[in-house]
Amino acid sequence: MSADSIIRLEAVSKWFGDFQALDNVSITIRTGEKLVVCGPSGSGKSTMIRCINRLERHESGKIIVDGTELNDNRRNIQAIRQEVGMVFQQFNLFPHLTVLENLTLGPLRARGLSKDEAEDRARQYLKRVHIPEQSNKYPSQLSGGQQQRVAIARSLCMEPRIMLFDEPTSALDPEMIAEVLDVMIELADTGITMVCVTHEMGFAERVADTMLFMDKGQVVEMAPPDQFFSKPKSERCRRFLKQILHH
Amino acid sequence: MNRLWLSTYFPQTFTLAATLLLTSCSGNWGWYVVSPRTSTGRTNLLFLLDGLQWTVLMSITAISISVILGLLIALPGLSKQRALLISNRTYVELVRAVPILVLILWVYYGLPQIAEISISVFWAGVIALAVSDSAFQAEIFRAGVQSINRGQYEAAQSLSLSYMDTMRFVILPQAIKRILPALGNQLVYMLKMSSLVSVIGMQELTRRANELVVTEYRPLEIYTVLILEYLALILIVSAGVRWLERRMRADERV
């Protein structure tokens, strides 16, 4: 195992009742790598990234994030969550807090920043996602694209080393997808490690170092994007790509 | 806003006033006992109204305690651990099964015997009301917290917030907003149930009315005044809860 791997999954399996969501998943992600995960619905891609910050508990195998193994130890879990930011399909902003309060809550309570430091940092990241002027609004007053960008900024305020994206544009109206993807592309340029579940193949081609295709809880194919898109090895992957690229 | 208030309360106030007017013409009524125009009437009225402070004080103290108690009891009910769940269910089922009147009697007459404490009528009333209400508060809180989307917990967890911080800053503020109407209901219920504390001699509204009836022997008029006292109190509470709901909702909308 190379020294600069930041996330390592070794033979990870998980069941929901009788349904096996993850089947012996082993992957290694390097520091700074951009991994884009795709696959049909129910293939386990969301479950896989949700295991990385312990929103789901894996049942067998080993997950090591930034040198710390994920197990039932609360301290390990908290340590890893400090380093891992997550962006959700449904944004999951806190509706009763203003944009600024959404952004400062984590740094204030979990990072121990002062109010001034946290607000400075929040403003800085709001600028990064191109909505510096909305800090006193409530999430419901923003468009979907703006909400998702606030959610990205909220994660970045924790200054994580890894960002997970769980279908960040799937709940958005088409005209708002680009503004979110633009922010993600800019983020990719900063050198942060990114794991992205998405079906935006244009985005994938542009930022991915590695493409990962999952089906039925298994890793079916893992390759650099040029190879992945031009000559996928497995039949399942070929069929999937044909479906999502030709409609 | 005034129009809304009128349309909400006018029908019931009108019906009540009309009933009083019509029936008071029939000759069975002797309003003199509580008439502000005679000195006896004034004394009697003041005697009745004097119970107001105790009804209000007792209800507010009891509901404050029961909200906190209810929250503390609701939290283990939200856990996945069996022992915590069972402790929550046991408390709720047990307390819910005891009639408030019985609990008042038990706390006032029974508790001093096992605990060897002397307990004032006021605190006996407050404890009984608060404990009885806490089981309902716990259920309201539990439902409120459970109604919050799982994504809110996940977002808080992904920011590595602790359980207490997640509850305090993310879940409870949203849950309380949702359960505000139910909490308002409980406050109204508490105001009414405080009348039961009259049985152990608390000088609140109902006790005052009872005592006056014994000396004046005009139950119809005196109890009618009592009803109006409760009605006035509860209309004020309802208006307050509505105002609070509007204010909390204003936070989120344009």
Coordinates of C-alpha atoms in Angstrom, one line a residue:
Chain A
M1 CA 0.0 0.0 0.0
S2 CA 1.5 3.3 -1.0
A3 CA 2.3 5.8 1.7
D4 CA 0.3 8.6 0.4
S5 CA -3.1 6.8 0.4
I6 CA -5.6 8.8 2.3
I7 CA -8.6 6.5 2.2
R8 CA -8.3 2.7 2.1
L9 CA -11.2 0.2 2.0
E10 CA -10.3 -3.4 2.5
A11 CA -12.9 -6.0 1.7
V12 CA -15.7 -3.9 3.0
S13 CA -19.1 -5.5 3.1
K14 CA -22.5 -4.3 4.4
W15 CA -26.0 -5.6 4.4
F16 CA -29.4 -4.0 4.9
G17 CA -31.3 -7.0 6.2
D18 CA -31.0 -9.6 3.5
F19 CA -29.8 -7.1 0.9
Q20 CA -26.1 -6.9 0.4
A21 CA -25.3 -3.3 -0.3
L22 CA -21.5 -3.6 -0.4
D23 CA -19.8 -6.8 -1.4
N24 CA -16.1 -7.0 -0.7
V25 CA -15.2 -3.5 -1.8
S26 CA -11.5 -2.8 -1.8
I27 CA -10.2 0.6 -3.0
T28 CA -7.4 2.9 -2.3
I29 CA -7.6 6.7 -2.8
R30 CA -4.5 8.8 -2.9
T31 CA -4.1 12.2 -1.3
G32 CA -5.4 14.8 -3.7
E33 CA -7.0 12.2 -6.0
K34 CA -10.4 12.9 -7.6
L35 CA -12.5 9.8 -7.7
V36 CA -15.8 9.8 -9.5
V37 CA -18.1 6.9 -8.7
C38 CA -21.0 5.9 -10.9
G39 CA -23.3 3.0 -11.4
P40 CA -27.0 2.1 -11.5
S41 CA -29.2 3.0 -8.6
G42 CA -28.9 0.4 -5.8
S43 CA -25.4 -0.4 -6.8
G44 CA -24.0 0.6 -3.4
K45 CA -22.2 3.8 -4.5
S46 CA -23.9 6.0 -2.0
T47 CA -23.5 3.4 0.8
M48 CA -19.8 3.2 0.0
I49 CA -19.1 6.9 0.4
R50 CA -21.4 7.1 3.4
C51 CA -19.3 4.4 5.1
I52 CA -16.2 6.7 4.7
N53 CA -17.5 9.1 7.3
R54 CA -19.5 6.5 9.2
L55 CA -23.0 7.7 8.3
E56 CA -23.3 4.0 7.6
R57 CA -21.5 1.3 9.7
H58 CA -19.7 -1.3 7.6
E59 CA -20.1 -4.8 8.9
S60 CA -16.9 -6.4 7.8
G61 CA -13.6 -5.4 6.3
K62 CA -11.5 -2.4 7.2
I63 CA -11.8 1.3 6.4
I64 CA -8.8 3.5 7.1
V65 CA -9.1 7.3 6.7
D66 CA -6.1 9.5 7.0
G67 CA -4.3 6.9 9.1
T68 CA -7.2 6.3 11.5
E69 CA -9.2 3.1 11.4
L70 CA -13.0 3.5 11.5
N71 CA -14.5 1.3 14.2
D72 CA -16.9 1.7 17.0
N73 CA -14.5 4.0 18.9
R74 CA -16.3 7.4 19.1
R75 CA -13.0 9.3 19.2
N76 CA -11.9 7.8 15.9
I77 CA -15.2 8.5 14.3
Q78 CA -15.1 12.2 15.5
A79 CA -11.5 12.5 14.4
I80 CA -12.3 11.2 10.9
R81 CA -15.4 13.4 10.5
Q82 CA -13.3 16.4 11.3
E83 CA -11.2 15.6 8.2
V84 CA -14.1 14.6 5.9
G85 CA -16.6 17.0 4.5
M86 CA -19.8 15.8 2.9
V87 CA -22.3 17.3 0.5
F88 CA -25.7 15.6 0.2
Q89 CA -28.2 15.3 -2.6
Q90 CA -30.8 17.0 -0.6
F91 CA -28.4 19.8 0.7
N92 CA -29.5 19.2 4.3
L93 CA -29.0 22.8 5.3
F94 CA -30.3 23.8 8.7
P95 CA -33.5 25.6 7.8
H96 CA -33.8 27.5 11.1
L97 CA -30.3 29.1 10.8
T98 CA -29.1 31.8 8.5
V99 CA -26.5 31.0 5.8
L100 CA -23.9 32.5 8.1
E101 CA -25.0 30.5 11.1
N102 CA -25.1 27.3 9.0
L103 CA -21.5 27.9 8.1
T104 CA -20.2 28.9 11.5
L105 CA -21.9 26.1 13.6
G106 CA -19.3 23.4 12.9
P107 CA -16.2 25.6 13.3
L108 CA -17.6 27.1 16.5
R109 CA -18.8 23.9 18.2
A110 CA -16.4 21.2 16.7
R111 CA -13.3 23.2 15.8
G112 CA -13.3 25.6 18.7
L113 CA -13.0 28.7 16.7
S114 CA -14.0 32.1 18.1
K115 CA -17.1 33.8 16.7
D116 CA -15.0 36.3 14.7
E117 CA -12.7 33.7 13.3
A118 CA -15.6 31.5 12.3
E119 CA -17.5 34.4 10.6
D120 CA -14.4 35.5 8.8
R121 CA -13.8 32.0 7.5
A122 CA -17.5 31.6 6.6
R123 CA -17.4 34.9 4.5
Q124 CA -14.2 33.7 2.8
Y125 CA -15.8 30.4 1.7
L126 CA -19.1 32.1 0.7
K127 CA -17.0 34.2 -1.7
R128 CA -15.4 31.0 -2.9
V129 CA -18.8 29.6 -3.9
H130 CA -19.8 32.9 -5.4
I131 CA -22.6 34.0 -3.0
P132 CA -21.0 36.4 -0.6
E133 CA -24.1 38.6 -0.5
Q134 CA -26.5 36.0 0.9
S135 CA -25.1 35.4 4.3
N136 CA -28.0 36.8 6.3
K137 CA -30.7 34.9 4.4
Y138 CA -32.4 31.7 5.4
P139 CA -31.9 28.6 3.2
S140 CA -35.5 28.7 2.0
Q141 CA -34.9 32.1 0.5
L142 CA -32.3 30.7 -1.8
S143 CA -32.5 28.8 -5.1
G144 CA -31.6 25.1 -5.1
G145 CA -28.2 25.8 -6.8
Q146 CA -27.4 28.5 -4.2
Q147 CA -28.5 26.1 -1.4
Q148 CA -26.1 23.5 -2.6
R149 CA -23.3 25.9 -2.9
V150 CA -24.0 27.0 0.7
A151 CA -23.8 23.3 1.7
I152 CA -20.4 23.0 -0.1
A153 CA -19.2 26.1 1.7
R154 CA -20.5 24.8 5.0
S155 CA -18.4 21.6 4.6
L156 CA -15.3 23.6 3.5
C157 CA -15.5 25.8 6.6
M158 CA -14.4 22.8 8.6
E159 CA -11.3 22.8 6.3
P160 CA -11.5 19.0 5.7
R161 CA -8.8 17.2 3.8
I162 CA -11.4 15.0 2.0
M163 CA -14.7 16.0 0.4
L164 CA -17.4 13.5 -0.3
F165 CA -20.2 14.4 -2.7
D166 CA -23.3 12.2 -2.8
E167 CA -25.1 13.0 -6.0
P168 CA -24.8 16.7 -5.4
T169 CA -26.7 17.8 -8.6
S170 CA -29.4 15.1 -8.7
A171 CA -32.0 17.2 -6.9
L172 CA -31.3 20.4 -8.9
D173 CA -33.2 21.9 -11.8
P174 CA -31.2 21.6 -15.0
E175 CA -30.3 25.3 -15.2
M176 CA -28.7 25.2 -11.8
I177 CA -26.5 22.2 -12.2
A178 CA -23.7 24.1 -14.0
E179 CA -23.2 26.7 -11.2
V180 CA -22.7 23.8 -8.7
L181 CA -20.4 21.9 -11.0
D182 CA -18.4 25.0 -11.6
V183 CA -17.8 25.4 -7.9
M184 CA -16.8 21.7 -7.7
I185 CA -14.3 22.1 -10.6
E186 CA -12.7 25.1 -8.9
L187 CA -12.5 23.1 -5.7
A188 CA -10.9 20.2 -7.5
D189 CA -8.1 22.6 -8.6
T190 CA -7.2 23.3 -5.0
G191 CA -5.8 19.8 -4.6
I192 CA -8.3 18.6 -2.0
T193 CA -9.1 14.8 -2.1
M194 CA -12.6 14.3 -3.7
V195 CA -14.9 11.4 -3.9
C196 CA -17.9 12.1 -6.0
V197 CA -20.9 10.0 -6.7
T198 CA -22.4 11.6 -9.8
H199 CA -23.8 10.9 -13.2
E200 CA -22.5 14.1 -14.6
M201 CA -20.1 12.6 -17.1
G202 CA -18.9 15.9 -18.5
F203 CA -17.8 16.9 -15.0
A204 CA -16.2 13.4 -14.5
E205 CA -14.2 13.6 -17.7
R206 CA -12.9 17.1 -16.7
V207 CA -11.9 16.5 -13.1
A208 CA -11.6 12.8 -12.4
D209 CA -8.2 11.1 -12.0
T210 CA -10.0 7.8 -11.6
M211 CA -13.4 6.5 -12.5
L212 CA -15.1 3.8 -10.5
F213 CA -18.1 1.8 -11.7
M214 CA -20.1 -0.2 -9.2
D215 CA -22.9 -2.7 -9.6
K216 CA -24.6 -4.9 -7.1
G217 CA -22.4 -3.7 -4.3
Q218 CA -19.2 -4.6 -6.1
V219 CA -16.4 -2.6 -7.8
V220 CA -16.7 -3.6 -11.4
E221 CA -14.3 -1.3 -13.0
M222 CA -11.7 1.2 -11.9
A223 CA -9.7 3.1 -14.5
P224 CA -8.5 6.6 -15.5
P225 CA -11.3 8.5 -17.4
D226 CA -9.8 8.3 -20.9
Q227 CA -9.6 4.5 -20.7
F228 CA -12.9 4.2 -18.8
F229 CA -14.9 6.1 -21.4
S230 CA -13.2 4.9 -24.5
K231 CA -12.7 1.2 -23.8
P232 CA -14.5 -0.1 -20.7
K233 CA -13.6 -3.6 -20.0
S234 CA -16.8 -5.0 -18.6
E235 CA -20.0 -5.5 -20.5
R236 CA -22.1 -4.1 -17.6
C237 CA -20.1 -0.9 -17.6
R238 CA -20.3 -0.5 -21.4
R239 CA -24.1 -0.9 -21.2
F240 CA -24.4 1.6 -18.4
L241 CA -22.3 4.2 -20.2
K242 CA -24.3 3.8 -23.3
Q243 CA -27.5 4.4 -21.4
I244 CA -26.5 7.5 -19.6
L245 CA -24.5 9.0 -22.5
H246 CA -27.1 8.6 -25.2
H247 CA -30.3 10.2 -24.1
Chain B
M1 CA -54.8 40.4 12.5
N2 CA -57.7 42.0 14.4
R3 CA -60.1 40.6 11.9
L4 CA -58.6 37.2 12.3
W5 CA -59.0 37.5 16.0
L6 CA -62.6 38.5 15.7
S7 CA -63.5 35.7 13.2
T8 CA -61.9 33.2 15.5
Y9 CA -63.4 34.3 18.8
F10 CA -66.5 36.2 17.9
P11 CA -68.8 33.3 17.4
Q12 CA -68.1 31.6 20.7
T13 CA -68.1 34.9 22.7
F14 CA -71.4 35.9 21.0
T15 CA -73.1 32.6 21.7
L16 CA -72.1 32.8 25.3
A17 CA -73.2 36.4 25.7
A18 CA -76.5 35.7 24.0
T19 CA -77.2 32.7 26.3
L20 CA -76.4 34.7 29.4
L21 CA -78.6 37.6 28.3
L22 CA -81.6 35.4 27.4
T23 CA -81.5 33.2 30.5
S24 CA -80.9 36.1 32.8
C25 CA -84.3 37.5 31.9
S26 CA -86.0 34.4 33.1
G27 CA -85.9 35.5 36.7
N28 CA -83.8 32.6 38.0
W29 CA -80.7 34.7 38.0
G30 CA -79.5 36.8 40.9
W31 CA -76.6 38.8 39.6
Y32 CA -76.5 40.9 42.7
V33 CA -74.0 38.5 44.3
V34 CA -71.3 39.5 41.9
S35 CA -72.6 42.9 40.7
P36 CA -69.9 45.6 40.6
R37 CA -72.6 48.1 41.5
T38 CA -73.2 46.9 45.1
S39 CA -70.5 46.8 47.7
T40 CA -71.1 43.1 48.6
G41 CA -71.0 42.3 44.9
R42 CA -67.7 44.1 44.6
T43 CA -66.2 42.3 47.6
N44 CA -67.4 39.0 46.2
L45 CA -66.0 39.6 42.8
L46 CA -62.6 40.6 44.2
F47 CA -62.7 37.5 46.4
L48 CA -63.2 35.4 43.2
L49 CA -60.6 37.2 41.1
D50 CA -58.1 36.9 43.9
G51 CA -57.6 33.3 43.0
L52 CA -56.4 34.2 39.6
Q53 CA -52.8 34.8 40.6
W54 CA -52.6 31.3 42.1
T55 CA -54.1 29.6 39.1
V56 CA -51.7 31.4 36.8
L57 CA -48.6 31.0 39.1
M58 CA -49.3 27.3 39.7
S59 CA -49.9 26.5 36.0
I60 CA -46.9 28.4 34.8
T61 CA -44.6 26.8 37.4
A62 CA -46.0 23.4 36.6
I63 CA -45.7 23.7 32.8
S64 CA -42.1 25.0 33.1
I65 CA -41.2 22.0 35.1
S66 CA -43.1 19.6 33.0
V67 CA -41.5 20.9 29.7
I68 CA -38.0 20.3 31.1
L69 CA -39.0 17.0 32.7
G70 CA -40.7 15.9 29.5
L71 CA -37.6 16.7 27.4
L72 CA -35.4 14.7 29.8
I73 CA -37.8 11.8 29.6
A74 CA -38.2 12.0 25.8
L75 CA -34.4 11.7 25.1
P76 CA -34.0 8.1 26.3
G77 CA -37.1 7.3 24.3
L78 CA -35.3 8.3 21.2
S79 CA -32.3 6.1 21.9
K80 CA -31.7 2.7 20.2
Q81 CA -30.6 1.2 23.5
R82 CA -33.2 -1.1 25.0
A83 CA -32.7 -0.2 28.6
L84 CA -33.2 3.5 27.9
L85 CA -36.2 2.8 25.7
I86 CA -37.8 0.7 28.4
S87 CA -37.2 3.3 31.1
N88 CA -38.9 5.9 28.9
R89 CA -41.9 3.7 28.1
T90 CA -42.3 2.7 31.8
Y91 CA -42.5 6.3 33.0
V92 CA -44.8 7.4 30.2
E93 CA -47.3 4.5 30.6
L94 CA -47.2 4.6 34.4
V95 CA -47.8 8.4 34.8
R96 CA -50.3 8.5 32.0
A97 CA -52.4 5.9 33.7
V98 CA -52.9 8.0 36.9
P99 CA -55.8 10.4 37.0
I100 CA -54.5 13.9 37.9
L101 CA -57.0 14.2 40.8
V102 CA -55.7 11.0 42.2
L103 CA -52.1 12.1 41.8
I104 CA -52.8 15.4 43.6
L105 CA -54.3 13.5 46.5
W106 CA -51.4 11.1 46.6
V107 CA -48.7 13.7 46.5
Y108 CA -50.4 15.9 49.2
Y109 CA -51.5 13.2 51.6
G110 CA -49.4 10.2 50.7
L111 CA -46.0 11.6 49.8
P112 CA -45.3 13.3 53.2
Q113 CA -45.7 9.9 54.8
I114 CA -43.1 8.0 52.9
A115 CA -40.7 10.9 52.3
E116 CA -41.1 12.5 55.8
I117 CA -41.4 16.0 54.3
S118 CA -44.0 18.5 54.8
I119 CA -45.3 19.8 51.5
S120 CA -47.3 23.0 50.9
V121 CA -50.5 22.9 49.1
F122 CA -49.0 24.9 46.3
W123 CA -46.0 22.6 45.7
A124 CA -48.1 19.5 46.0
G125 CA -50.3 20.9 43.3
V126 CA -47.4 22.0 41.1
I127 CA -45.6 18.6 41.5
A128 CA -48.7 16.6 40.7
L129 CA -49.6 18.7 37.7
A130 CA -46.0 18.8 36.4
V131 CA -45.4 15.0 36.8
S132 CA -48.8 14.2 35.2
D133 CA -48.1 16.6 32.3
S134 CA -44.5 15.5 31.8
A135 CA -45.6 12.1 30.3
F136 CA -47.6 14.0 27.7
Q137 CA -44.8 16.5 27.1
A138 CA -42.4 13.6 26.6
E139 CA -44.6 12.1 23.9
I140 CA -44.9 15.4 22.2
F141 CA -41.2 16.0 22.2
R142 CA -40.5 12.5 21.0
A143 CA -42.9 12.9 18.1
G144 CA -41.4 16.3 17.3
V145 CA -37.9 15.1 17.3
Q146 CA -38.8 12.0 15.2
S147 CA -40.5 14.3 12.6
I148 CA -37.1 15.9 11.8
N149 CA -35.6 14.6 8.6
R150 CA -32.7 12.2 9.0
G151 CA -30.6 14.3 6.7
Q152 CA -30.4 17.0 9.5
Y153 CA -28.7 14.5 11.8
E154 CA -26.4 13.4 9.0
A155 CA -25.4 16.9 8.2
A156 CA -24.7 17.6 11.8
Q157 CA -22.7 14.4 12.1
S158 CA -20.7 15.1 9.0
L159 CA -19.7 18.4 10.7
S160 CA -18.6 16.3 13.6
L161 CA -21.0 17.9 16.0
S162 CA -21.5 16.0 19.3
Y163 CA -24.8 14.4 20.2
M164 CA -25.6 17.2 22.6
D165 CA -24.7 19.9 20.2
T166 CA -26.7 18.2 17.4
M167 CA -29.8 18.2 19.7
R168 CA -29.2 21.7 21.1
F169 CA -28.4 23.6 17.9
V170 CA -30.0 21.5 15.1
I171 CA -32.8 19.2 16.1
L172 CA -34.6 20.7 19.1
P173 CA -35.0 24.3 17.7
Q174 CA -36.7 22.8 14.7
A175 CA -38.7 20.3 16.7
I176 CA -39.9 22.9 19.2
K177 CA -41.2 25.1 16.3
R178 CA -43.2 22.1 15.1
I179 CA -44.7 21.1 18.4
L180 CA -45.5 24.7 19.5
P181 CA -49.3 24.2 18.8
A182 CA -49.2 21.0 20.9
L183 CA -47.3 22.7 23.7
G184 CA -50.0 25.5 23.6
N185 CA -52.6 22.9 24.0
Q186 CA -50.9 21.5 27.0
L187 CA -50.7 24.9 28.6
V188 CA -54.5 25.4 28.1
Y189 CA -55.1 21.9 29.5
M190 CA -52.8 22.7 32.5
L191 CA -54.7 25.9 33.3
K192 CA -58.0 23.9 33.4
M193 CA -56.6 21.0 35.4
S194 CA -55.2 23.4 38.0
S195 CA -58.8 23.7 39.1
L196 CA -58.5 20.2 40.6
V197 CA -55.9 21.4 43.1
S198 CA -58.8 23.1 44.8
V199 CA -59.6 19.8 46.5
I200 CA -56.6 20.1 48.7
G201 CA -57.4 23.7 49.6
M202 CA -55.4 25.7 47.2
Q203 CA -57.0 29.2 47.1
E204 CA -57.1 29.3 43.3
L205 CA -60.1 30.3 41.1
T206 CA -62.2 27.2 41.6
R207 CA -61.6 27.0 45.3
R208 CA -62.6 30.6 45.7
A209 CA -65.8 30.0 43.8
N210 CA -66.6 27.0 45.9
E211 CA -66.2 28.9 49.1
L212 CA -68.3 31.8 47.9
V213 CA -71.1 29.4 46.8
V214 CA -71.1 28.0 50.4
T215 CA -71.7 31.4 51.9
E216 CA -73.8 33.1 49.2
Y217 CA -75.7 30.1 47.9
R218 CA -75.8 31.4 44.3
P219 CA -74.0 28.6 42.4
L220 CA -75.3 29.6 39.0
E221 CA -74.0 33.1 39.0
I222 CA -70.7 32.3 40.8
Y223 CA -69.8 29.4 38.6
T224 CA -70.7 31.4 35.5
V225 CA -68.2 34.0 36.6
L226 CA -65.7 31.2 37.2
I227 CA -66.3 29.9 33.6
L228 CA -65.7 33.4 32.3
E229 CA -62.5 33.7 34.2
Y230 CA -61.1 30.5 32.7
L231 CA -62.4 31.6 29.3
A232 CA -60.6 34.9 29.5
L233 CA -57.4 33.3 30.7
I234 CA -57.4 30.7 27.9
L235 CA -58.2 33.2 25.2
I236 CA -55.2 35.2 26.3
V237 CA -53.0 32.1 26.2
S238 CA -54.2 31.1 22.8
A239 CA -53.5 34.5 21.4
G240 CA -50.0 34.4 22.9
V241 CA -49.3 31.0 21.4
R242 CA -50.5 32.2 18.0
W243 CA -48.3 35.2 18.3
L244 CA -45.3 33.1 19.1
E245 CA -46.0 30.7 16.2
R246 CA -46.1 33.6 13.8
R247 CA -43.0 35.1 15.2
M248 CA -41.0 31.8 14.9
R249 CA -42.2 31.2 11.4
A250 CA -41.3 34.7 10.3
D251 CA -37.6 33.6 10.8
E252 CA -37.7 31.3 7.8
R253 CA -39.9 33.1 5.3
V254 CA -39.4 36.2 3.2

